[in-house]
Tab-separated table of C-alpha atoms and ligand atoms in Angstrom:
chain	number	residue	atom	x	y	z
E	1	UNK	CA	-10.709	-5.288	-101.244
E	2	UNK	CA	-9.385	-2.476	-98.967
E	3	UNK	CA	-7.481	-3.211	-96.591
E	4	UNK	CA	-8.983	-2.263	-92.808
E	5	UNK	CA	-8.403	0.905	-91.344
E	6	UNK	CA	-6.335	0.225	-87.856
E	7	UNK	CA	-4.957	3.680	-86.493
E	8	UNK	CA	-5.929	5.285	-84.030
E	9	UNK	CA	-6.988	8.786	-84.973
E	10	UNK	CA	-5.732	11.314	-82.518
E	11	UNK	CA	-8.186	13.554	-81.336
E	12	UNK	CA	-6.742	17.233	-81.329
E	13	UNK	CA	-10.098	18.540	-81.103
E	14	UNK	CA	-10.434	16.831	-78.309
E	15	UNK	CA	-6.810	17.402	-76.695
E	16	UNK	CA	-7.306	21.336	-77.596
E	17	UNK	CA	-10.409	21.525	-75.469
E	18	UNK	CA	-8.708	19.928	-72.061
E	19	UNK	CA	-6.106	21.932	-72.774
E	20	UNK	CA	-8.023	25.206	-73.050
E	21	UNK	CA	-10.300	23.528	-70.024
E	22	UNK	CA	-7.200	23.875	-67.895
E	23	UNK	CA	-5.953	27.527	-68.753
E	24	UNK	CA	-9.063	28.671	-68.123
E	25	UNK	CA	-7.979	27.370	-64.160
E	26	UNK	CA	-5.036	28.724	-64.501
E	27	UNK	CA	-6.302	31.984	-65.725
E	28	UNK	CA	-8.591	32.600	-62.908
E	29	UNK	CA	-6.006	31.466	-60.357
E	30	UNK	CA	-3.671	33.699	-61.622
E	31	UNK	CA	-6.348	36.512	-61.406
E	32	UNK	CA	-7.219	35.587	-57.808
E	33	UNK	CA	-3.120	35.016	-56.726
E	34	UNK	CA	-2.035	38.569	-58.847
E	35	UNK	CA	-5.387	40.849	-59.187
E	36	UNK	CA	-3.902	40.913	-63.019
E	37	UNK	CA	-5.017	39.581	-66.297
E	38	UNK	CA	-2.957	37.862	-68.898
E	39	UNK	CA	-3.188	40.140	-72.311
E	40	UNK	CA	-2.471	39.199	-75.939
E	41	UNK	CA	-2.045	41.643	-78.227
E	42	UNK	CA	-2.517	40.439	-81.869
E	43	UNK	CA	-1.250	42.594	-84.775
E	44	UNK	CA	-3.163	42.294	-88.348
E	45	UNK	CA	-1.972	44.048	-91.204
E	46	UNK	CA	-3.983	44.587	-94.081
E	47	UNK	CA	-7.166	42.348	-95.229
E	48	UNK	CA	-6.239	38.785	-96.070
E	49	UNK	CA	-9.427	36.941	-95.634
E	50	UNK	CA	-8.215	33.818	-94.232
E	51	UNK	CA	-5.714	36.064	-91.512
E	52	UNK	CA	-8.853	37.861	-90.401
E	53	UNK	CA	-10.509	34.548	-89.904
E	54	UNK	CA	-7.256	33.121	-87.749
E	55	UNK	CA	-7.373	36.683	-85.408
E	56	UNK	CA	-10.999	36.523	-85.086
E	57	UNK	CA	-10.307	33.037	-83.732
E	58	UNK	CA	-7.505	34.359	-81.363
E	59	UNK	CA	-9.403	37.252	-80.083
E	60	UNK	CA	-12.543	35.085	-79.128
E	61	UNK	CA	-10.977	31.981	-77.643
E	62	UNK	CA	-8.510	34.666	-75.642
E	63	UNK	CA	-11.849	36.319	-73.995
E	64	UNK	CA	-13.407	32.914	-73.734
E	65	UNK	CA	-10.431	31.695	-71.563
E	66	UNK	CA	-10.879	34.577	-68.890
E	67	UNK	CA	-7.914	36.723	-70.462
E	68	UNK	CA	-7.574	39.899	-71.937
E	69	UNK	CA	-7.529	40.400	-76.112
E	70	UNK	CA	-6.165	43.553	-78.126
E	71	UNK	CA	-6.171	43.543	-81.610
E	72	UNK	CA	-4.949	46.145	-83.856
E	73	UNK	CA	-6.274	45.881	-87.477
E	74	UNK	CA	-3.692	48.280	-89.621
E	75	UNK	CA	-4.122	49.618	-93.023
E	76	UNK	CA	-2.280	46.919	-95.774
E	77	UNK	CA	0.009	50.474	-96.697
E	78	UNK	CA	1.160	50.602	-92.933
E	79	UNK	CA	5.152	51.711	-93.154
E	80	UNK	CA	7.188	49.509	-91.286
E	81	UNK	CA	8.362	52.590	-89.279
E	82	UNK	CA	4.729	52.917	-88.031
E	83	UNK	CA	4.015	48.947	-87.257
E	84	UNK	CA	7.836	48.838	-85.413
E	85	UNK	CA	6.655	51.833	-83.286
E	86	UNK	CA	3.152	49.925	-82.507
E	87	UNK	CA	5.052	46.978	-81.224
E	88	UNK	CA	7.528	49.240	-78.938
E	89	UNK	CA	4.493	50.618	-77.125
E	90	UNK	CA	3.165	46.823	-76.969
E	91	UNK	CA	6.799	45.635	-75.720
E	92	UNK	CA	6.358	48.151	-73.261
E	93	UNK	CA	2.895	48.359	-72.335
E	94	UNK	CA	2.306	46.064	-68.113
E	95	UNK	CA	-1.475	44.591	-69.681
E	96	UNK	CA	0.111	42.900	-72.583
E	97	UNK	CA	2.134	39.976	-72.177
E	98	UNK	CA	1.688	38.121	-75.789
E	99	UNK	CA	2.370	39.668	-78.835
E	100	UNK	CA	1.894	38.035	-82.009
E	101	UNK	CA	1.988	39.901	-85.156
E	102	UNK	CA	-0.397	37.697	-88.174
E	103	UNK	CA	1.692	36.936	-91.168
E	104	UNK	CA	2.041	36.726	-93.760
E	105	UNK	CA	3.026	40.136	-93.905
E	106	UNK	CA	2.429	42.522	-97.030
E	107	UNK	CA	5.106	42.253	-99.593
E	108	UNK	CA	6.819	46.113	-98.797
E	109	UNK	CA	7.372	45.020	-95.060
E	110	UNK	CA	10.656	43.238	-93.598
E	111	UNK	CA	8.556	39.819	-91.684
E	112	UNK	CA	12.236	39.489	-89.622
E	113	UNK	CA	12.440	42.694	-88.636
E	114	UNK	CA	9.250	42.489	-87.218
E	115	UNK	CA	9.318	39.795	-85.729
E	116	UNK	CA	12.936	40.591	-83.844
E	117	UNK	CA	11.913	43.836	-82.478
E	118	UNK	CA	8.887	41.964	-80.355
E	119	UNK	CA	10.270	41.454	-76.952
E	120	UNK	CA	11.639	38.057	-76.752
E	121	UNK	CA	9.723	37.282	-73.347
E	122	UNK	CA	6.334	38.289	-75.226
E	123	UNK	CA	7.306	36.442	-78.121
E	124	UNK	CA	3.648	33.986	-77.820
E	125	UNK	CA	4.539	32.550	-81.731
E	126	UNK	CA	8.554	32.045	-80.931
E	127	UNK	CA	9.604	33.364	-83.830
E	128	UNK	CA	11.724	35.830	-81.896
E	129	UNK	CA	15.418	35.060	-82.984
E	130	UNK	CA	16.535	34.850	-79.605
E	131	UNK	CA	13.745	32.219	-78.778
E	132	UNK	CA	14.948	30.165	-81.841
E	133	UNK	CA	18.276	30.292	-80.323
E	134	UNK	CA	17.159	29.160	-76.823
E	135	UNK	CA	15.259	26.234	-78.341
E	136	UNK	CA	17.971	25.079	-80.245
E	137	UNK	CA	20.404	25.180	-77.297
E	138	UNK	CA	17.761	24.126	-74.794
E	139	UNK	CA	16.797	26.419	-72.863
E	140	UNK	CA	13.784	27.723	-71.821
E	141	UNK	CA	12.372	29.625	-74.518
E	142	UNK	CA	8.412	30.443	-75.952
E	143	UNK	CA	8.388	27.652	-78.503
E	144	UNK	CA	6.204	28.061	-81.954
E	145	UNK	CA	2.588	27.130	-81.229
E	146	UNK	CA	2.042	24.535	-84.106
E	147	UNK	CA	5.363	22.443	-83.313
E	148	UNK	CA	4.409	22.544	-79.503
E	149	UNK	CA	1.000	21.433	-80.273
E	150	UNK	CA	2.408	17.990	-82.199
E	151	UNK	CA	4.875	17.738	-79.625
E	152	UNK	CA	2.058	17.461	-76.933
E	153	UNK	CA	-0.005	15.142	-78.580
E	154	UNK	CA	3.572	12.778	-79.083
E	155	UNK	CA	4.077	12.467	-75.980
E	156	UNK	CA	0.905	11.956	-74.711
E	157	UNK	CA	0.781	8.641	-77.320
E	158	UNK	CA	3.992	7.816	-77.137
E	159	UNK	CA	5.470	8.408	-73.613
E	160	UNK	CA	9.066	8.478	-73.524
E	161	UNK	CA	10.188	9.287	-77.315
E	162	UNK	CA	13.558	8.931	-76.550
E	163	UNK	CA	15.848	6.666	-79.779
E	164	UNK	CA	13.157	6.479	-81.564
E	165	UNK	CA	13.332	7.633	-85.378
E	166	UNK	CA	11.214	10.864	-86.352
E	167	UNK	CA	11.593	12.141	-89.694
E	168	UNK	CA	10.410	15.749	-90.411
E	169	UNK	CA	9.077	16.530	-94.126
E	170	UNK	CA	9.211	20.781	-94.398
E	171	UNK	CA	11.586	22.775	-93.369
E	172	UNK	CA	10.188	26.042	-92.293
E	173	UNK	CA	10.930	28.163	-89.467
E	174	UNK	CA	7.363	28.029	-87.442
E	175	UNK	CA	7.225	23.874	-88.301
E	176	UNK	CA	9.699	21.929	-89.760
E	177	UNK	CA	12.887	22.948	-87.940
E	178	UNK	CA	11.391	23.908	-84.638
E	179	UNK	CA	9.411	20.691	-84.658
E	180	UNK	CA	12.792	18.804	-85.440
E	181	UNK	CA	14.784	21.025	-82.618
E	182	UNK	CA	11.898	19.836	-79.763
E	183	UNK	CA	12.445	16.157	-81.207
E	184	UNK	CA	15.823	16.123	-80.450
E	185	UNK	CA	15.511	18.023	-77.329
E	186	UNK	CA	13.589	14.727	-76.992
E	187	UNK	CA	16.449	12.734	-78.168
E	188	UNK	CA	14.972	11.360	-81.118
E	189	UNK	CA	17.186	10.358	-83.957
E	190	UNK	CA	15.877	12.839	-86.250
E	191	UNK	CA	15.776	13.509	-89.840
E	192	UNK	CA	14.739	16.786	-91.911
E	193	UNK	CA	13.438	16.174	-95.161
E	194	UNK	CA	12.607	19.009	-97.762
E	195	UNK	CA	12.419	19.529	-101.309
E	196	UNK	CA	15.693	18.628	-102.354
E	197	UNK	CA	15.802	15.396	-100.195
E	198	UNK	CA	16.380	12.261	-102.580
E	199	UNK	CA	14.305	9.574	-101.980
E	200	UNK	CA	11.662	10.808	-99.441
E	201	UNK	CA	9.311	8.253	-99.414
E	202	UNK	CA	12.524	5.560	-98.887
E	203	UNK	CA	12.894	8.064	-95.434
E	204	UNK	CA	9.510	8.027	-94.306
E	205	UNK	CA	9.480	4.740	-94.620
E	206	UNK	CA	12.187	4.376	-91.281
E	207	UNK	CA	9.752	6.870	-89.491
E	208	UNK	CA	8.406	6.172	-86.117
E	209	UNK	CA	7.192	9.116	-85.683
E	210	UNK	CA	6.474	11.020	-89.080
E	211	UNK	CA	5.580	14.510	-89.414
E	212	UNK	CA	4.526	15.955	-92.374
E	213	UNK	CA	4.612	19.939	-93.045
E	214	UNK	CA	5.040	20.405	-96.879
E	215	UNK	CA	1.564	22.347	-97.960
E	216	UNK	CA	0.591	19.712	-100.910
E	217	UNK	CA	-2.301	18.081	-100.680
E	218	UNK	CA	-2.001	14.095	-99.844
E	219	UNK	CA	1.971	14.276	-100.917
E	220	UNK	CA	2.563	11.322	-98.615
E	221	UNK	CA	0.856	7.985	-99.718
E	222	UNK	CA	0.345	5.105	-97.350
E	223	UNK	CA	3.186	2.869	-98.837
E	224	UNK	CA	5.393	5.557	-97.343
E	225	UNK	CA	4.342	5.006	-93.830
E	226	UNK	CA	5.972	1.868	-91.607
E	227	UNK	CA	3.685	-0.056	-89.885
E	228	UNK	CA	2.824	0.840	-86.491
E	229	UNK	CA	4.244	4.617	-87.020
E	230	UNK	CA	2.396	7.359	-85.270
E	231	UNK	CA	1.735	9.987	-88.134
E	232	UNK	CA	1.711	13.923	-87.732
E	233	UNK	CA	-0.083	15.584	-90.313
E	234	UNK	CA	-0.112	19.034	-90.445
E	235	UNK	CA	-0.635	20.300	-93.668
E	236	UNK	CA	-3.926	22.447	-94.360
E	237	UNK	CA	-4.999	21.990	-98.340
E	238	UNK	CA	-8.168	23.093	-99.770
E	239	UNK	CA	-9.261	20.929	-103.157
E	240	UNK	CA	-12.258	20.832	-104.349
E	241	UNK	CA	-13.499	16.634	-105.309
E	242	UNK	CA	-16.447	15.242	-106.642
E	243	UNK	CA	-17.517	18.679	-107.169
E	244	UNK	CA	-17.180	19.928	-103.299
E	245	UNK	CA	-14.371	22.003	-102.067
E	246	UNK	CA	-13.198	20.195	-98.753
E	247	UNK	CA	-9.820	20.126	-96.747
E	248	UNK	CA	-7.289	17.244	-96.425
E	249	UNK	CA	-3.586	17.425	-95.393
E	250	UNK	CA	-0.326	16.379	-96.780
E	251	UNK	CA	-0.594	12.714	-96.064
E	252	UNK	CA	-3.357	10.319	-98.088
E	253	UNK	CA	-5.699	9.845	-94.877
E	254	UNK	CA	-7.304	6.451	-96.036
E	255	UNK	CA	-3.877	4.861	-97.115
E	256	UNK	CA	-2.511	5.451	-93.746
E	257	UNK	CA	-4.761	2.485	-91.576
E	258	UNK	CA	-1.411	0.652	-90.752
E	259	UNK	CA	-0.107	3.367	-88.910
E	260	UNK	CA	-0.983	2.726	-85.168
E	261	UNK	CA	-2.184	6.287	-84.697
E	262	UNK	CA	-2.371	9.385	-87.366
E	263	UNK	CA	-3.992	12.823	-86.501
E	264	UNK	CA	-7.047	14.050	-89.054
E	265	UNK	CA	-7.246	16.725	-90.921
E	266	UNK	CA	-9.519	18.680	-89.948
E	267	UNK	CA	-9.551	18.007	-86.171
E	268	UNK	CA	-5.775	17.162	-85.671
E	269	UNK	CA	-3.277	19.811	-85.739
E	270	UNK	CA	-4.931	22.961	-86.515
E	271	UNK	CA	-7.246	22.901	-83.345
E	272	UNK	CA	-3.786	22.175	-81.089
E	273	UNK	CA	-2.276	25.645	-82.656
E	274	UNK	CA	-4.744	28.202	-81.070
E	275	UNK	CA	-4.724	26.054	-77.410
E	276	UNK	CA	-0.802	26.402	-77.825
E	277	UNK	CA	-1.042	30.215	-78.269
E	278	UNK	CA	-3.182	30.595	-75.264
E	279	UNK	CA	-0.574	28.286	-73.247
E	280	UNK	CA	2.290	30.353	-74.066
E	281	UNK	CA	0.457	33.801	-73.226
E	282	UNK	CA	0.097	31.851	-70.202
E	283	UNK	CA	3.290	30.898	-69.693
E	284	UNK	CA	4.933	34.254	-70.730
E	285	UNK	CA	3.420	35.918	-68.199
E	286	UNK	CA	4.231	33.514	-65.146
E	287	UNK	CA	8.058	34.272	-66.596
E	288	UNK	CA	7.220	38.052	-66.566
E	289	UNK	CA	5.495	37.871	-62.911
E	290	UNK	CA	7.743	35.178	-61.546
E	291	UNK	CA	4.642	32.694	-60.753
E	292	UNK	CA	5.788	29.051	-60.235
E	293	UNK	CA	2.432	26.585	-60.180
E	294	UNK	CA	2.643	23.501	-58.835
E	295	UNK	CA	1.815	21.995	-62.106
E	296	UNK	CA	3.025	22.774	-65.406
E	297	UNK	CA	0.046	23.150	-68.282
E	298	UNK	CA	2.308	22.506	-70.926
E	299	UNK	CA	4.179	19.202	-69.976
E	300	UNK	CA	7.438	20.690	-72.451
I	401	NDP	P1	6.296	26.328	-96.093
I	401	NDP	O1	5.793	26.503	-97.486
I	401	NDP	O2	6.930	27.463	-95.396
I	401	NDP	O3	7.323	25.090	-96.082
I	401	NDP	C1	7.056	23.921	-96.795
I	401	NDP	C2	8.219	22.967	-96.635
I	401	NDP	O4	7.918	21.788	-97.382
I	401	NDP	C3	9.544	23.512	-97.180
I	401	NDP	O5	10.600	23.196	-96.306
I	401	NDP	C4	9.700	22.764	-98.520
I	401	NDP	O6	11.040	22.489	-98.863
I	401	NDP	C5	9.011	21.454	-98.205
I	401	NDP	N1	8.538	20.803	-99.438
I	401	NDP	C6	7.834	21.346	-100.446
I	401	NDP	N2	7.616	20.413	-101.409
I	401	NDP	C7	8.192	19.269	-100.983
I	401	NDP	C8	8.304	17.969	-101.519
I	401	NDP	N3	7.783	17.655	-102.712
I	401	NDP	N4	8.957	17.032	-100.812
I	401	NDP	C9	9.515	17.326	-99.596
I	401	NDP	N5	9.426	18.559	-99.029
I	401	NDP	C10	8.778	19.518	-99.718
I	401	NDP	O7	5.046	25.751	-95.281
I	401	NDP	P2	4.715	25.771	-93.709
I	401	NDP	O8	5.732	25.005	-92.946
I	401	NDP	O9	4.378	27.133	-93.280
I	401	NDP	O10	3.340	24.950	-93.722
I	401	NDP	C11	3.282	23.613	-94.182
I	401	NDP	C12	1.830	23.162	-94.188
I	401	NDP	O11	1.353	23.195	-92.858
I	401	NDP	C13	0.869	24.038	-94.985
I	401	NDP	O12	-0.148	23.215	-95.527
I	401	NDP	C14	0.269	24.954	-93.947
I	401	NDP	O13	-1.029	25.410	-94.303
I	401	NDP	C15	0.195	24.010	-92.774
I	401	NDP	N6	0.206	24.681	-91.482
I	401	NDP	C16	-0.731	24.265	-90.568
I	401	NDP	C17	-0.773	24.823	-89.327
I	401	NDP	C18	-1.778	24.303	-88.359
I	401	NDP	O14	-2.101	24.981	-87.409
I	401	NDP	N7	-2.277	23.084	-88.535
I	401	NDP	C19	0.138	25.908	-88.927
I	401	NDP	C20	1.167	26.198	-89.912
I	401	NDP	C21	1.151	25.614	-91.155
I	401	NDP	P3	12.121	23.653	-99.212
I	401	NDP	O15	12.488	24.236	-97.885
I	401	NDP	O16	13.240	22.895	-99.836
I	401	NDP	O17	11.432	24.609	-100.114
């Protein structure tokens, strides 16, 4: 018999749309308080289907939110003299105070190059080398959307997440390690775990709070998970079963009902990662303008 399924599923669908509910007060106080509108510029380089998907998302929910949306669609054989000179005119251009550039990049183009000659204060993804550094020394810095996103939804479950044990599967630079920076900014006792790691499911299994960013579908099976752990899952797999094509994420969904609360996929993450992009577009530029609110969107 299978055993009930107990956890909570965390609604990011759900968390996404208060979140976007409030920027779009902030947004029109700003407007009334400045006479200005917050811009993001978004940067697409040739046609990847599922990056012209993502910016068509960006673009829309930017407008929808009261604020203003460039997007530059380039040629795939762009040089990367011609897209560096793009993003000096958007460094220095007043309307624009988020600029994100979609990657992955085409092959013939240098992605950190690129990405360190955005200006650090428009830096909405925080890829920005300088913004890496802040974050890992604590300061204030624009922090990568997906990472901020979990981060949010944490601490709105969990509270206080200070001594409690987070382990991190992925390393990358826009999830794993940023997530495991804000953790122990946190101070979580964290621990990165990535392909090499022996014994991963032995370290999941000490998790409190697990997050999963590894790209392979349903990698992390339920006998992995400690009872009563609240479970991150941010992978994004398509598969196709029983003859459908259909998304899951890197943990085995139906496995994990003794967690007390995991996040779906679709519905979890992903949704978070857009509101996040809109927060820090926000949030850059208050920094740029020098607004203090009386209440912080982003609770970071
Ligand atoms: P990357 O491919 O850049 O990184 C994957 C990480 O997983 C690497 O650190 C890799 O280790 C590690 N890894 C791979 N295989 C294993 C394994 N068997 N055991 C333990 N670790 C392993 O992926 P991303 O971080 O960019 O993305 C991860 C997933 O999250 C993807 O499914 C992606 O689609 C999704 N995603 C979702 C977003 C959202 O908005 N919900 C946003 C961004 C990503 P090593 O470093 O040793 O190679």
């Amino acid at each position: 018999m299978n055993k009930p399924f107990l956890a909570d599923r965390i609604d990011g669908k759900g968390f996404a749309a208060d979140l976007v509910e409030k920027l779009t007060v902030d947004v029109a106080d700003i407007k009334s308080r400045t006479g200005l509108t917050p811009g993001l510029a978004v940067v697409l380089v040739g046609e990847d289907p599922a990056s012209g998907v993502y910016v068509g998302a960006k673009h829309r929910q930017t407008l929808a939110i009261g604020m203003e949306s460039f997007v530059y669609r380039l040629p795939a054989e762009t040089t990367q003299n011609e897209l560096m000179a793009l993003l000096e005119k958007l460094n220095a251009a007043s309307e624009v105070n988020g600029i994100l550039v979609q990657l992955p990049l085409p092959a013939h183009l240098n992605t950190n190059a690129v990405i360190n000659v955005i200006d650090p204060d428009k830096d909405v993804d925080g890829f920005h080398i300088l913004n890496a550094g802040r974050l890992a020394t604590g300061q204030d810095a624009l922090v990568p959307c997906t990472p901020l996103g979990c981060l949010m939804m944490l601490k709105d479950r969990l509270g206080n997440l200070a001594g409690l044990n987070a382990v991190v599967v992925g390393k990358s630079n826009i999830v794993g390690k940023p997530m495991a920076q804000l953790l122990m900014g946190e101070n979580c006792t964290v621990t990165v775990a990535h392909s090499k790691t022996q014994d991963v499911p032995a370290l999941c299994r000490t998790a409190d709070i697990l997050v999963v960013a590894v790209g392979r579908p349903e990698m992390v099976k339920g006998d992995w998970i400690k009872p009563g752990a609240v479970v991150i899952d941010v992978g994004i797999n398509r598969i196709d079963r029983d003859g459908r094509s259909r998304i899951v994420g890197d943990v085995a969904f139906e496995e994990a009902g003794h967690a007390s609360a995991i996040t779906p996929v679709p519905g979890g993450v992903g949704p978070m990662t857009i509101a996040c992009l809109l927060a820090n577009t926000v949030t850059a530029f208050k920094r740029q303008h020098h607004i203090v609110t009386h209440q912080a969107v982003v609770a970071v």
